[in-house]
Amino acid sequence: MGAGINKKRFLIIIIPCVLLACYIYIKFAILFFGPQKKITSVTKSVERGSIVDRNGRPLAVQTNFYHFGVSPKAVKNPKEFSEQICDALDMEALEIENRINDNKDASFIYIRKKITTDMYEELSTIVSENKYTAICRFDKIPGRVYPENSLASQLIGYMGDDGKGLSGIEYSQDEILSPKVTEASPNTVYGDNIYLTIDAALQSKLEKIAQNAMNSTKAENLMLIACQAKTGEILSYISLPSVNLNEYYNATPENSLNRPVVLAYEPGSVFKIFSTAAFLDSGAVAENDSFLCDGIYKRVTNLGETIKITCLGSHGWLNIRTSLKYSCNDALAQMSERIDTDVFLDYLHRFGFGEKTGIELSSETRGNIKKTTDKYWSARSKPTMSIGQELGVSAIQMVQAASIIANQGKKVPLTVIHRIQSKDGTVRQIKNDEPQEQILKPSTAKYILSCMETTAQSGTGSKAALGDISIGVKTGTAQMADTINGGYSTTDFLSNCMAIFPVENPQIILYIVIEKAKGETYAGRIVAPVIAEAANEIIDYLGMERDSAASLEHTGLISISQDKPLEVKDYVPNFIGRPKRDLLPLILDDKILYSIKGEGYVVSQNPEPGTPITENMTIELNLE
């Protein structure tokens, strides 16, 4: 009986074990010999937002590049391999062969980085057809294409191979263009598009003018900024020399330097408009106070220190207006004696000097406004600063300070971002219309602007005069610091000019800086004419009203009133801002073809305004 019980127990134990073993064996066989399930991991990707101009013209767009590499050890015939792939890579076969042979012991090397999608498709076909798949590798990387090449290159900036912005807007707005991915993010994360304030068509026109000026003066570099006076939006942002953003890896530090925000310099006599504004606004000097210029400002301090500041000539008796007209150092230095030093320095800081403007670009300089407690402060510091030396400013600071004079004493913050918009068209951010800080009395700003107009009409800035539109200017030529021997250079000069127009109702602030011109360096002769040329281009492009119709005939631009119907005769008009309903009558014209895309208002057009009309021309209009 005991043996029977043992056998029964044994069967009870062994049978389930055998069944379990069979089940495991069958499942294993099914998994091993059956169809395999593909295991995939979901990789979240980011599509970087685009950078476009104020009208939606693409300036930086997302694309993909590929790094192509091989395993040198696995290449059996380097010569044959190189000859088969060289054309697709746009390389010499011998160069590829040598690279493989020189790295024969390496497990992997890159043959060429950042090949285009077209090159990748052609090369991958060659690799597949010749069964090189096991020895070749393509690494897909996020890329960037810059359709306008060097246009506004320092403003737009550049994205590196790791998908991160390295400079300009690409860097400062990196998290907006390419948001961080979290576990809660969708599989594809879309960055927002950034609409810059610049107008690409106008930027291109002004860049040509700037480049011609740089070539003719043989200057080392140039800055030119055009700004809407009332909004602070930068319409054109130029820093030369520049760089082709599609070849940024070849850029020199000189070409990639974002001068308008990074570079601090002594502006010279242009600064006198801010000094005299401080003198007048504080009550230290009145409009009709007179100062005798005998060609040199000379003063001996109670400590026995002799201060001398020379002038361009003996100008006689001058007031604020005439001292700016003749750019008199002697009169400005005398005026500086009347203002309390701390009050003067406070005005300079309120203008924005010595402080960052807060514009949406990185590495902005504060410039340099000395304190009375600084080591290098002396009795000559205040009179010297009043004529634009012994201090450091940036071009952006100068334009923002000029906005105070252009806006009845109120400071207008500058911006290079018009709006930020999501992929689906939702506007996420637009410039805030914050209350503007009152820096000067309206009467002070108005008077200084009128003095600038006098300077354009009959003073040192006469070559910037426009004739049929009023303009206020101030020029300045400053000796540059001698970084080797100390003191000031006798050969290197900085020439600059500030312009505001029209004077009656300021719309545009225009500022130019030319460094180290060869030959003629006097600002009134080399930068004032460039201001006139650039201002005329802006006026025509924006369709600003002129007193003289002859100017419109000269350029061919037709300005369209919003109240009048569109007429297309000899030249392409400016369609920007017109609603779609205004365009419909034009479709009936059988001499011109129209390509109208989108709904709403015209944001971009091709060809540009002022282009002569030709038979069978096609005009492209994009609406939003």
Coordinates of C-alpha atoms in Angstrom, one line a residue:
M1 CA 0.0 0.0 0.0
G2 CA 2.9 2.3 0.8
A3 CA 4.4 1.6 -2.6
G4 CA 1.1 2.5 -4.4
I5 CA 0.8 5.7 -2.6
N6 CA 4.3 6.7 -3.5
K7 CA 3.7 5.9 -7.2
K8 CA 0.5 8.0 -7.2
R9 CA 2.2 10.9 -5.6
F10 CA 5.0 10.6 -8.1
L11 CA 2.6 10.9 -11.0
I12 CA 0.9 13.8 -9.4
I13 CA 4.2 15.7 -9.3
I14 CA 5.8 14.6 -12.5
I15 CA 2.9 15.0 -14.9
P16 CA 2.4 18.8 -14.3
C17 CA 6.2 19.2 -14.6
V18 CA 6.2 17.4 -18.0
L19 CA 3.3 19.5 -19.2
L20 CA 5.0 22.7 -18.1
A21 CA 8.2 21.7 -19.9
C22 CA 6.3 20.9 -23.1
Y23 CA 4.5 24.3 -22.9
I24 CA 7.8 26.1 -22.5
Y25 CA 9.4 24.1 -25.3
I26 CA 6.6 24.8 -27.7
K27 CA 6.5 28.6 -26.9
F28 CA 10.3 28.8 -27.4
A29 CA 10.0 27.0 -30.7
I30 CA 7.3 29.4 -31.9
L31 CA 9.4 32.4 -30.8
F32 CA 12.5 31.0 -32.4
F33 CA 11.2 29.7 -35.7
G34 CA 8.1 32.0 -36.1
P35 CA 7.9 35.5 -37.6
Q36 CA 9.9 38.0 -35.6
K37 CA 8.1 41.1 -34.2
K38 CA 10.1 44.2 -35.0
I39 CA 11.0 46.1 -31.8
T40 CA 10.9 49.8 -32.4
S41 CA 11.6 52.6 -30.0
V42 CA 9.9 55.9 -30.5
T43 CA 12.4 58.7 -30.9
K44 CA 11.1 62.2 -30.3
S45 CA 12.3 64.7 -32.8
V46 CA 12.4 68.5 -33.0
E47 CA 11.7 70.5 -36.1
R48 CA 13.5 73.8 -35.7
G49 CA 11.5 76.9 -36.4
S50 CA 12.3 79.1 -39.3
I51 CA 13.7 82.6 -39.2
V52 CA 12.0 85.0 -41.7
D53 CA 12.0 88.7 -42.4
R54 CA 9.0 90.9 -41.4
N55 CA 7.2 89.9 -44.6
G56 CA 7.7 86.2 -44.2
R57 CA 10.7 85.8 -46.6
P58 CA 12.8 82.8 -45.5
L59 CA 16.2 83.6 -44.0
A60 CA 16.9 80.3 -42.1
V61 CA 15.0 77.1 -42.7
Q62 CA 15.2 73.5 -41.4
T63 CA 16.8 70.7 -43.5
N64 CA 18.8 67.6 -43.0
F65 CA 22.5 66.8 -43.7
Y66 CA 24.4 63.6 -43.6
H67 CA 27.9 62.7 -42.5
F68 CA 29.3 59.9 -44.7
G69 CA 32.0 57.5 -43.4
V70 CA 33.5 54.1 -43.9
S71 CA 35.4 51.4 -42.1
P72 CA 38.9 51.5 -43.7
K73 CA 39.7 48.0 -42.6
A74 CA 36.8 46.6 -44.5
V75 CA 37.5 48.3 -47.8
K76 CA 39.1 45.6 -49.9
N77 CA 40.0 47.7 -52.9
P78 CA 40.3 51.4 -51.9
K79 CA 41.1 52.6 -55.5
E80 CA 38.0 51.0 -57.0
F81 CA 35.8 52.1 -54.1
S82 CA 37.0 55.7 -54.3
E83 CA 36.4 55.9 -58.1
Q84 CA 32.9 54.6 -57.6
I85 CA 31.8 57.2 -55.0
C86 CA 34.0 60.3 -55.9
D87 CA 31.5 61.9 -58.3
A88 CA 28.6 61.6 -55.9
L89 CA 30.7 63.3 -53.2
D90 CA 32.1 65.9 -55.5
M91 CA 35.6 64.9 -54.5
E92 CA 38.8 63.6 -56.2
A93 CA 39.1 59.8 -56.2
L94 CA 42.7 60.1 -55.1
E95 CA 41.8 62.2 -52.1
I96 CA 39.3 59.6 -50.9
E97 CA 41.8 56.7 -51.6
N98 CA 44.6 58.4 -49.7
R99 CA 42.3 59.1 -46.7
I100 CA 41.3 55.4 -46.5
N101 CA 44.9 54.2 -46.9
D102 CA 46.3 56.7 -44.4
N103 CA 43.8 55.4 -41.8
K104 CA 43.9 51.7 -42.7
D105 CA 44.0 50.6 -39.0
A106 CA 41.1 52.8 -38.0
S107 CA 37.7 51.2 -37.3
F108 CA 35.9 54.2 -38.8
I109 CA 36.5 57.5 -40.4
Y110 CA 34.4 60.2 -42.0
I111 CA 35.0 60.8 -45.7
R112 CA 32.9 63.9 -45.9
K113 CA 30.6 65.7 -43.5
K114 CA 27.4 67.6 -44.2
I115 CA 26.5 66.2 -47.6
T116 CA 23.2 67.3 -48.9
T117 CA 20.0 65.2 -49.3
D118 CA 20.6 65.0 -53.1
M119 CA 24.2 63.8 -52.5
Y120 CA 22.9 61.3 -49.9
E121 CA 20.3 59.8 -52.2
E122 CA 22.8 59.4 -55.1
L123 CA 25.5 58.0 -52.8
S124 CA 23.2 55.6 -51.0
T125 CA 22.1 54.1 -54.4
I126 CA 25.8 53.5 -55.3
V127 CA 26.5 52.0 -51.9
S128 CA 23.5 49.7 -52.2
E129 CA 24.1 48.6 -55.8
N130 CA 27.8 47.7 -55.0
K131 CA 26.9 46.0 -51.8
Y132 CA 29.0 48.4 -49.7
T133 CA 26.3 48.7 -47.0
A134 CA 28.3 46.8 -44.4
I135 CA 31.3 49.1 -44.7
C136 CA 29.6 52.5 -45.1
R137 CA 27.6 54.6 -42.7
F138 CA 25.4 57.7 -43.1
D139 CA 24.8 59.8 -39.9
K140 CA 21.7 62.0 -40.3
I141 CA 22.1 65.4 -38.6
P142 CA 19.7 68.3 -38.3
G143 CA 20.8 71.1 -40.7
R144 CA 20.0 74.6 -41.7
V145 CA 19.8 76.3 -45.0
Y146 CA 20.2 80.1 -45.4
P147 CA 18.5 81.1 -48.6
E148 CA 19.9 84.6 -48.6
N149 CA 23.6 83.5 -48.0
S150 CA 25.3 86.5 -46.3
L151 CA 22.3 88.8 -46.0
A152 CA 22.1 90.2 -42.4
S153 CA 24.4 87.3 -41.4
Q154 CA 25.4 88.5 -38.0
L155 CA 21.8 89.2 -37.1
I156 CA 20.5 85.9 -38.2
G157 CA 23.4 83.9 -36.8
Y158 CA 24.3 80.3 -37.3
M159 CA 23.4 76.8 -36.1
G160 CA 26.0 74.2 -35.4
D161 CA 26.1 70.5 -36.3
D162 CA 24.6 69.6 -32.9
G163 CA 21.5 71.5 -33.7
K164 CA 22.3 74.3 -31.3
G165 CA 22.5 78.0 -32.3
L166 CA 26.0 79.4 -32.1
S167 CA 25.4 83.1 -32.8
G168 CA 22.9 85.8 -33.6
I169 CA 19.1 85.1 -33.3
E170 CA 19.9 81.4 -33.8
Y171 CA 21.7 81.5 -30.5
S172 CA 19.7 84.0 -28.5
Q173 CA 16.4 82.5 -29.4
D174 CA 17.5 78.9 -29.5
E175 CA 14.9 77.6 -27.0
I176 CA 12.1 79.2 -29.0
L177 CA 13.3 77.9 -32.3
S178 CA 14.1 74.5 -30.9
P179 CA 12.1 73.7 -27.7
K180 CA 13.3 71.2 -25.2
V181 CA 11.7 67.7 -25.4
T182 CA 10.1 66.1 -22.4
E183 CA 8.4 62.8 -21.7
A184 CA 5.0 64.6 -22.2
S185 CA 6.1 66.0 -25.6
P186 CA 4.6 64.6 -28.8
N187 CA 6.7 62.5 -31.1
T188 CA 7.5 65.6 -33.2
V189 CA 8.0 68.9 -31.5
Y190 CA 7.8 72.0 -33.6
G191 CA 9.7 75.2 -32.8
D192 CA 8.2 78.6 -33.4
N193 CA 9.0 80.7 -36.4
I194 CA 10.6 84.1 -35.7
Y195 CA 9.7 87.1 -37.8
L196 CA 12.5 89.6 -37.7
T197 CA 11.9 93.3 -38.0
I198 CA 14.2 93.6 -41.0
D199 CA 12.9 93.9 -44.5
A200 CA 15.0 91.5 -46.6
A201 CA 14.5 93.5 -49.9
L202 CA 15.5 96.8 -48.2
Q203 CA 18.3 95.1 -46.4
S204 CA 19.7 93.9 -49.7
K205 CA 19.5 97.3 -51.3
L206 CA 21.3 99.0 -48.3
E207 CA 23.9 96.2 -48.1
K208 CA 24.9 97.1 -51.7
I209 CA 25.2 100.7 -50.8
A210 CA 27.2 99.9 -47.7
Q211 CA 29.5 97.5 -49.6
N212 CA 30.2 100.2 -52.3
A213 CA 31.0 102.7 -49.6
M214 CA 33.4 100.2 -47.9
N215 CA 35.1 99.5 -51.2
S216 CA 35.4 103.2 -52.2
T217 CA 36.9 104.2 -48.9
K218 CA 39.0 101.0 -48.5
A219 CA 37.7 100.8 -45.0
E220 CA 38.3 97.8 -42.7
N221 CA 34.7 97.6 -41.6
L222 CA 31.3 99.3 -41.7
M223 CA 28.1 99.3 -39.7
L224 CA 24.7 100.7 -41.0
I225 CA 21.4 100.6 -39.0
A226 CA 18.0 101.8 -40.2
C227 CA 15.3 102.0 -37.5
Q228 CA 11.7 102.9 -37.4
A229 CA 11.7 105.9 -35.1
K230 CA 8.3 105.5 -33.5
T231 CA 8.4 101.7 -32.9
G232 CA 12.1 100.9 -32.4
E233 CA 12.0 98.2 -35.0
I234 CA 15.2 97.7 -36.9
L235 CA 14.5 97.7 -40.7
S236 CA 18.1 97.1 -41.7
Y237 CA 21.0 95.7 -39.7
I238 CA 24.4 95.7 -41.5
S239 CA 27.8 94.7 -40.3
L240 CA 30.6 94.4 -42.9
P241 CA 32.6 92.4 -43.6
S242 CA 30.0 89.6 -43.4
V243 CA 29.9 85.8 -43.9
N244 CA 28.0 83.4 -46.1
L245 CA 26.0 81.5 -43.5
N246 CA 26.0 78.4 -45.7
E247 CA 29.8 78.4 -45.4
Y248 CA 30.0 79.6 -41.8
Y249 CA 32.7 77.1 -41.0
N250 CA 35.1 79.1 -43.2
A251 CA 34.3 82.4 -41.5
T252 CA 37.0 84.4 -39.8
P253 CA 36.4 86.1 -36.5
E254 CA 36.5 89.5 -38.4
N255 CA 33.7 88.4 -40.7
S256 CA 31.4 86.9 -38.1
L257 CA 31.8 89.7 -35.5
N258 CA 28.4 91.2 -34.6
R259 CA 29.8 94.8 -34.4
P260 CA 26.6 96.8 -33.7
V261 CA 26.1 95.1 -30.3
V262 CA 29.5 93.8 -29.4
L263 CA 31.9 96.7 -30.4
A264 CA 32.4 99.7 -28.1
Y265 CA 34.1 102.7 -29.6
E266 CA 34.6 106.5 -29.2
P267 CA 32.0 108.2 -31.5
G268 CA 33.6 111.6 -31.6
S269 CA 31.5 114.6 -32.6
V270 CA 28.2 112.8 -33.3
F271 CA 28.0 112.5 -29.5
K272 CA 27.6 116.3 -29.3
I273 CA 23.9 116.1 -29.9
F274 CA 23.5 114.2 -26.7
S275 CA 25.9 116.4 -24.7
T276 CA 24.1 119.6 -25.8
A277 CA 20.8 118.0 -25.1
A278 CA 21.9 117.3 -21.5
F279 CA 23.3 120.9 -21.1
L280 CA 20.0 122.4 -22.4
D281 CA 17.6 120.1 -20.6
S282 CA 19.3 120.5 -17.3
G283 CA 19.2 124.3 -17.6
A284 CA 23.0 124.6 -17.5
V285 CA 23.0 126.2 -20.9
A286 CA 20.3 128.2 -22.7
E287 CA 19.6 128.3 -26.4
N288 CA 21.0 131.7 -26.9
D289 CA 24.0 131.6 -24.6
S290 CA 27.1 132.5 -26.5
F291 CA 30.6 131.0 -26.3
L292 CA 33.7 132.4 -28.0
C293 CA 35.8 129.9 -30.0
D294 CA 39.4 131.0 -30.7
G295 CA 40.5 127.6 -32.0
I296 CA 41.5 126.0 -28.7
Y297 CA 39.9 125.2 -25.4
K298 CA 42.5 125.8 -22.7
R299 CA 42.0 125.7 -18.9
V300 CA 44.4 125.5 -16.0
T301 CA 43.0 123.7 -12.9
N302 CA 43.5 124.7 -9.3
L303 CA 46.0 121.8 -9.1
G304 CA 48.1 123.3 -11.9
E305 CA 46.9 120.8 -14.6
T306 CA 46.6 122.4 -18.1
I307 CA 43.8 121.1 -20.2
K308 CA 43.9 121.7 -24.0
I309 CA 41.3 120.7 -26.6
T310 CA 41.9 121.9 -30.2
C311 CA 39.2 122.8 -32.6
L312 CA 39.0 122.7 -36.4
G313 CA 39.2 126.5 -36.6
S314 CA 38.4 129.8 -34.9
H315 CA 34.6 129.9 -35.1
G316 CA 34.0 133.1 -33.1
W317 CA 30.9 133.5 -31.0
L318 CA 28.6 130.4 -31.1
N319 CA 25.5 129.2 -29.4
I320 CA 24.2 125.6 -29.2
R321 CA 22.9 125.6 -32.8
T322 CA 26.0 127.1 -34.4
S323 CA 28.3 125.0 -32.3
L324 CA 26.7 121.8 -33.6
K325 CA 26.6 123.3 -37.2
Y326 CA 30.4 123.8 -37.1
S327 CA 31.0 120.9 -34.7
C328 CA 33.0 123.1 -32.4
N329 CA 35.1 121.4 -29.7
D330 CA 36.0 124.6 -28.0
A331 CA 32.3 125.7 -27.5
L332 CA 31.2 122.2 -26.3
A333 CA 34.1 122.1 -23.8
Q334 CA 33.1 125.5 -22.4
M335 CA 29.5 124.4 -22.1
S336 CA 30.6 121.3 -20.1
E337 CA 32.0 123.6 -17.4
R338 CA 28.5 124.8 -16.6
I339 CA 26.9 121.5 -15.8
D340 CA 27.4 119.6 -12.6
T341 CA 29.5 116.4 -13.3
D342 CA 27.1 114.0 -11.6
V343 CA 24.1 115.6 -13.4
F344 CA 25.9 115.2 -16.8
L345 CA 26.8 111.5 -16.1
D346 CA 23.2 110.8 -15.0
Y347 CA 21.9 112.2 -18.3
L348 CA 24.4 109.9 -20.2
H349 CA 23.1 106.9 -18.4
R350 CA 19.5 107.9 -18.9
F351 CA 20.2 108.1 -22.6
G352 CA 21.3 104.4 -22.3
F353 CA 25.1 104.8 -22.5
G354 CA 27.0 102.5 -20.1
E355 CA 24.0 100.2 -20.1
K356 CA 22.8 97.3 -22.2
T357 CA 19.8 98.2 -24.5
G358 CA 18.3 94.7 -23.9
I359 CA 18.0 94.1 -27.7
E360 CA 17.4 90.3 -28.4
L361 CA 21.0 89.5 -29.2
S362 CA 23.7 88.0 -27.1
S363 CA 27.1 89.4 -25.9
E364 CA 25.9 93.0 -25.9
T365 CA 28.4 95.4 -24.6
R366 CA 27.6 98.0 -21.9
G367 CA 30.1 100.4 -23.4
N368 CA 32.0 102.5 -20.9
I369 CA 31.0 105.7 -19.1
K370 CA 33.5 106.5 -16.5
K371 CA 32.7 107.4 -12.9
T372 CA 34.4 110.2 -11.0
T373 CA 35.9 107.6 -8.7
D374 CA 37.5 105.7 -11.5
K375 CA 41.3 105.5 -11.7
Y376 CA 41.5 107.3 -15.0
W377 CA 39.1 110.1 -14.3
S378 CA 40.7 113.5 -14.6
A379 CA 39.9 117.2 -14.9
R380 CA 39.8 116.8 -18.7
S381 CA 37.4 113.9 -18.6
K382 CA 34.1 115.8 -18.7
P383 CA 35.0 118.3 -21.5
T384 CA 36.5 115.4 -23.5
M385 CA 33.5 113.2 -23.0
S386 CA 31.2 116.0 -24.1
I387 CA 32.9 115.9 -27.6
G388 CA 32.6 112.1 -27.8
Q389 CA 35.9 110.8 -26.5
E390 CA 37.1 109.1 -23.3
L391 CA 34.0 107.0 -23.4
G392 CA 32.8 103.8 -25.2
V393 CA 29.4 103.4 -26.9
S394 CA 27.9 100.8 -29.3
A395 CA 26.0 101.5 -32.5
I396 CA 22.9 100.1 -31.0
Q397 CA 23.2 102.5 -28.0
M398 CA 23.6 105.4 -30.4
V399 CA 20.5 104.5 -32.3
Q400 CA 18.4 104.1 -29.1
A401 CA 19.7 107.4 -27.8
A402 CA 18.7 109.0 -31.1
S403 CA 15.2 107.7 -30.6
I404 CA 14.8 110.1 -27.7
I405 CA 15.5 113.1 -29.9
A406 CA 13.2 111.7 -32.6
N407 CA 10.3 111.0 -30.2
Q408 CA 9.9 114.3 -28.3
G409 CA 12.2 113.2 -25.5
K410 CA 10.9 109.6 -25.0
K411 CA 13.2 106.6 -25.2
V412 CA 11.9 103.9 -27.5
P413 CA 13.4 100.4 -26.8
L414 CA 14.9 98.8 -29.9
T415 CA 13.9 95.3 -31.2
V416 CA 14.9 93.0 -34.0
I417 CA 11.9 90.6 -33.5
H418 CA 8.7 91.6 -35.2
R419 CA 6.7 88.7 -33.9
I420 CA 6.9 85.0 -32.9
Q421 CA 4.5 82.6 -34.5
S422 CA 3.8 78.9 -34.1
K423 CA 3.7 76.4 -37.0
D424 CA -0.1 76.6 -37.1
G425 CA 0.0 80.4 -37.4
T426 CA -0.8 81.3 -33.8
V427 CA 1.0 84.5 -32.8
R428 CA 2.7 83.7 -29.5
Q429 CA 4.5 86.9 -29.0
I430 CA 4.6 90.4 -30.4
K431 CA 6.4 93.5 -29.2
N432 CA 5.0 94.9 -26.1
D433 CA 4.0 98.6 -26.3
E434 CA 5.4 99.5 -22.9
P435 CA 5.1 103.1 -21.7
Q436 CA 8.1 105.0 -23.0
E437 CA 10.4 106.7 -20.5
Q438 CA 10.5 110.5 -20.8
I439 CA 14.2 111.4 -20.8
L440 CA 14.2 114.9 -22.2
K441 CA 11.6 117.7 -22.2
P442 CA 9.8 117.7 -25.6
S443 CA 11.1 121.2 -26.2
T444 CA 14.7 120.1 -25.8
A445 CA 14.3 117.2 -28.2
K446 CA 12.6 119.4 -30.8
Y447 CA 15.3 122.1 -30.5
I448 CA 18.2 119.6 -30.9
L449 CA 16.5 118.0 -33.9
S450 CA 16.1 121.5 -35.5
C451 CA 19.9 122.1 -34.8
M452 CA 20.6 118.8 -36.7
E453 CA 18.5 120.1 -39.6
T454 CA 20.6 123.2 -39.7
T455 CA 23.7 121.0 -39.7
A456 CA 22.4 119.2 -42.8
Q457 CA 21.3 122.4 -44.5
S458 CA 24.5 124.5 -44.1
G459 CA 26.9 122.7 -41.7
T460 CA 29.3 119.8 -41.6
G461 CA 26.5 117.4 -42.7
S462 CA 25.5 119.2 -45.8
K463 CA 26.4 116.3 -48.1
A464 CA 23.6 114.3 -46.3
A465 CA 20.9 116.8 -47.3
L466 CA 18.0 115.3 -49.4
G467 CA 16.5 118.4 -50.8
D468 CA 12.8 117.3 -51.0
I469 CA 12.6 115.7 -47.6
S470 CA 13.8 117.4 -44.4
I471 CA 16.6 115.6 -42.5
G472 CA 18.6 116.2 -39.4
V473 CA 22.2 115.0 -39.2
K474 CA 25.3 115.1 -37.1
T475 CA 28.7 113.8 -38.3
G476 CA 31.7 112.8 -36.3
T477 CA 35.3 111.9 -37.0
A478 CA 37.2 110.4 -34.0
Q479 CA 40.8 109.3 -33.6
M480 CA 41.0 105.7 -32.7
A481 CA 43.0 104.4 -29.8
D482 CA 46.5 103.2 -30.5
T483 CA 46.4 99.8 -29.0
I484 CA 50.2 99.3 -29.4
N485 CA 51.8 102.6 -28.3
G486 CA 48.9 104.0 -26.2
G487 CA 47.2 107.3 -26.7
Y488 CA 45.4 108.0 -30.0
S489 CA 46.5 106.9 -33.5
T490 CA 47.5 109.5 -36.1
T491 CA 46.4 107.3 -39.0
D492 CA 43.3 105.4 -37.8
F493 CA 40.0 107.2 -37.7
L494 CA 36.3 106.3 -37.1
S495 CA 33.9 108.2 -39.2
N496 CA 30.2 108.2 -38.4
C497 CA 26.9 110.0 -39.0
M498 CA 23.5 110.0 -37.3
A499 CA 20.4 111.0 -39.3
I500 CA 16.7 111.5 -38.5
F501 CA 14.0 112.2 -41.1
P502 CA 11.6 113.7 -41.8
V503 CA 12.3 116.4 -39.2
E504 CA 8.6 117.5 -38.9
N505 CA 7.5 113.9 -38.1
P506 CA 10.4 111.6 -37.6
Q507 CA 9.9 108.1 -39.2
I508 CA 13.5 106.8 -39.7
I509 CA 16.7 106.8 -37.7
L510 CA 19.7 106.1 -39.9
Y511 CA 23.2 105.6 -38.5
I512 CA 26.5 104.7 -40.2
V513 CA 30.0 103.9 -38.9
I514 CA 33.1 103.4 -41.1
E515 CA 36.3 102.4 -39.4
K516 CA 39.9 102.9 -40.7
A517 CA 39.1 104.4 -44.1
K518 CA 42.1 105.0 -46.3
G519 CA 42.8 108.5 -47.7
E520 CA 39.9 110.8 -46.9
T521 CA 38.5 110.2 -43.4
Y522 CA 36.5 113.3 -42.7
A523 CA 33.0 112.1 -41.9
G524 CA 31.3 115.0 -43.6
R525 CA 32.9 113.9 -46.9
I526 CA 32.8 110.1 -46.7
V527 CA 29.8 109.0 -44.6
A528 CA 27.4 111.9 -45.0
P529 CA 27.0 111.1 -48.8
V530 CA 26.3 107.5 -47.9
I531 CA 23.5 108.6 -45.5
A532 CA 21.9 110.6 -48.4
E533 CA 22.1 107.6 -50.7
A534 CA 20.7 105.2 -48.1
A535 CA 18.0 107.6 -47.0
N536 CA 16.8 108.1 -50.6
E537 CA 16.6 104.3 -51.0
I538 CA 14.6 104.0 -47.9
I539 CA 12.2 106.8 -48.8
D540 CA 11.5 105.4 -52.2
Y541 CA 11.2 101.8 -51.0
L542 CA 8.7 102.8 -48.2
G543 CA 6.8 105.1 -50.5
M544 CA 7.3 108.1 -48.3
E545 CA 5.9 111.3 -49.6
R546 CA 8.3 113.7 -51.3
D547 CA 7.9 117.4 -52.0
S548 CA 9.4 116.8 -55.5
A549 CA 7.8 114.4 -58.0
A550 CA 11.1 114.3 -59.8
S551 CA 12.6 112.1 -57.2
L552 CA 9.9 109.5 -57.9
E553 CA 10.6 109.6 -61.6
H554 CA 14.3 109.1 -60.9
T555 CA 13.8 105.8 -59.1
G556 CA 10.7 104.5 -60.9
L557 CA 9.0 103.6 -57.6
I558 CA 5.2 104.1 -57.4
S559 CA 3.8 104.8 -54.0
I560 CA 0.2 103.4 -53.5
S561 CA -2.3 105.3 -51.4
Q562 CA -4.5 103.0 -49.4
D563 CA -7.5 105.0 -50.5
K564 CA -6.8 104.7 -54.3
P565 CA -7.3 101.7 -56.5
L566 CA -4.3 99.8 -57.7
E567 CA -2.9 100.9 -61.1
V568 CA -0.1 99.0 -62.8
K569 CA 1.5 101.0 -65.6
D570 CA 5.2 101.4 -66.3
Y571 CA 6.6 100.0 -63.0
V572 CA 5.7 97.3 -60.5
P573 CA 4.0 99.1 -57.5
N574 CA 4.4 98.3 -53.9
F575 CA 1.6 95.7 -53.1
I576 CA 2.7 95.2 -49.5
G577 CA -0.2 95.6 -47.0
R578 CA -2.9 95.6 -49.7
P579 CA -6.0 93.3 -49.0
K580 CA -6.9 90.6 -51.5
R581 CA -10.0 92.5 -52.6
D582 CA -7.8 95.2 -54.1
L583 CA -6.0 92.6 -56.2
L584 CA -9.0 91.0 -57.9
P585 CA -9.5 93.7 -60.6
L586 CA -5.9 93.2 -61.7
I587 CA -6.6 89.6 -62.8
L588 CA -8.5 90.9 -65.8
D589 CA -5.3 92.4 -67.2
D590 CA -4.2 90.1 -70.0
K591 CA -0.7 91.7 -70.3
I592 CA 0.5 90.6 -66.9
L593 CA 0.1 87.3 -65.1
Y594 CA -0.6 87.3 -61.4
S595 CA 0.2 84.4 -59.0
I596 CA -1.8 85.1 -55.8
K597 CA -1.2 82.7 -52.9
G598 CA -3.0 82.8 -49.5
E599 CA -5.7 84.9 -47.9
G600 CA -5.7 88.3 -46.2
Y601 CA -3.1 90.9 -46.9
V602 CA 0.0 91.0 -49.1
V603 CA 3.2 90.2 -47.1
S604 CA 5.7 89.7 -49.9
Q605 CA 6.0 90.2 -53.6
N606 CA 8.2 89.3 -56.5
P607 CA 9.5 91.3 -58.4
E608 CA 10.3 94.2 -56.1
P609 CA 8.6 97.6 -56.3
G610 CA 10.0 99.9 -59.0
T611 CA 10.8 97.0 -61.4
P612 CA 10.0 98.0 -65.0
I613 CA 6.9 96.3 -66.4
T614 CA 7.6 93.9 -69.3
E615 CA 5.3 92.0 -71.6
N616 CA 4.1 88.6 -70.2
M617 CA 5.6 89.4 -66.8
T618 CA 4.4 87.3 -63.8
I619 CA 4.0 89.0 -60.5
E620 CA 3.9 86.8 -57.5
L621 CA 2.0 87.9 -54.4
N622 CA 1.9 86.1 -51.1
L623 CA -0.9 86.9 -48.6
E624 CA -1.4 86.1 -44.9

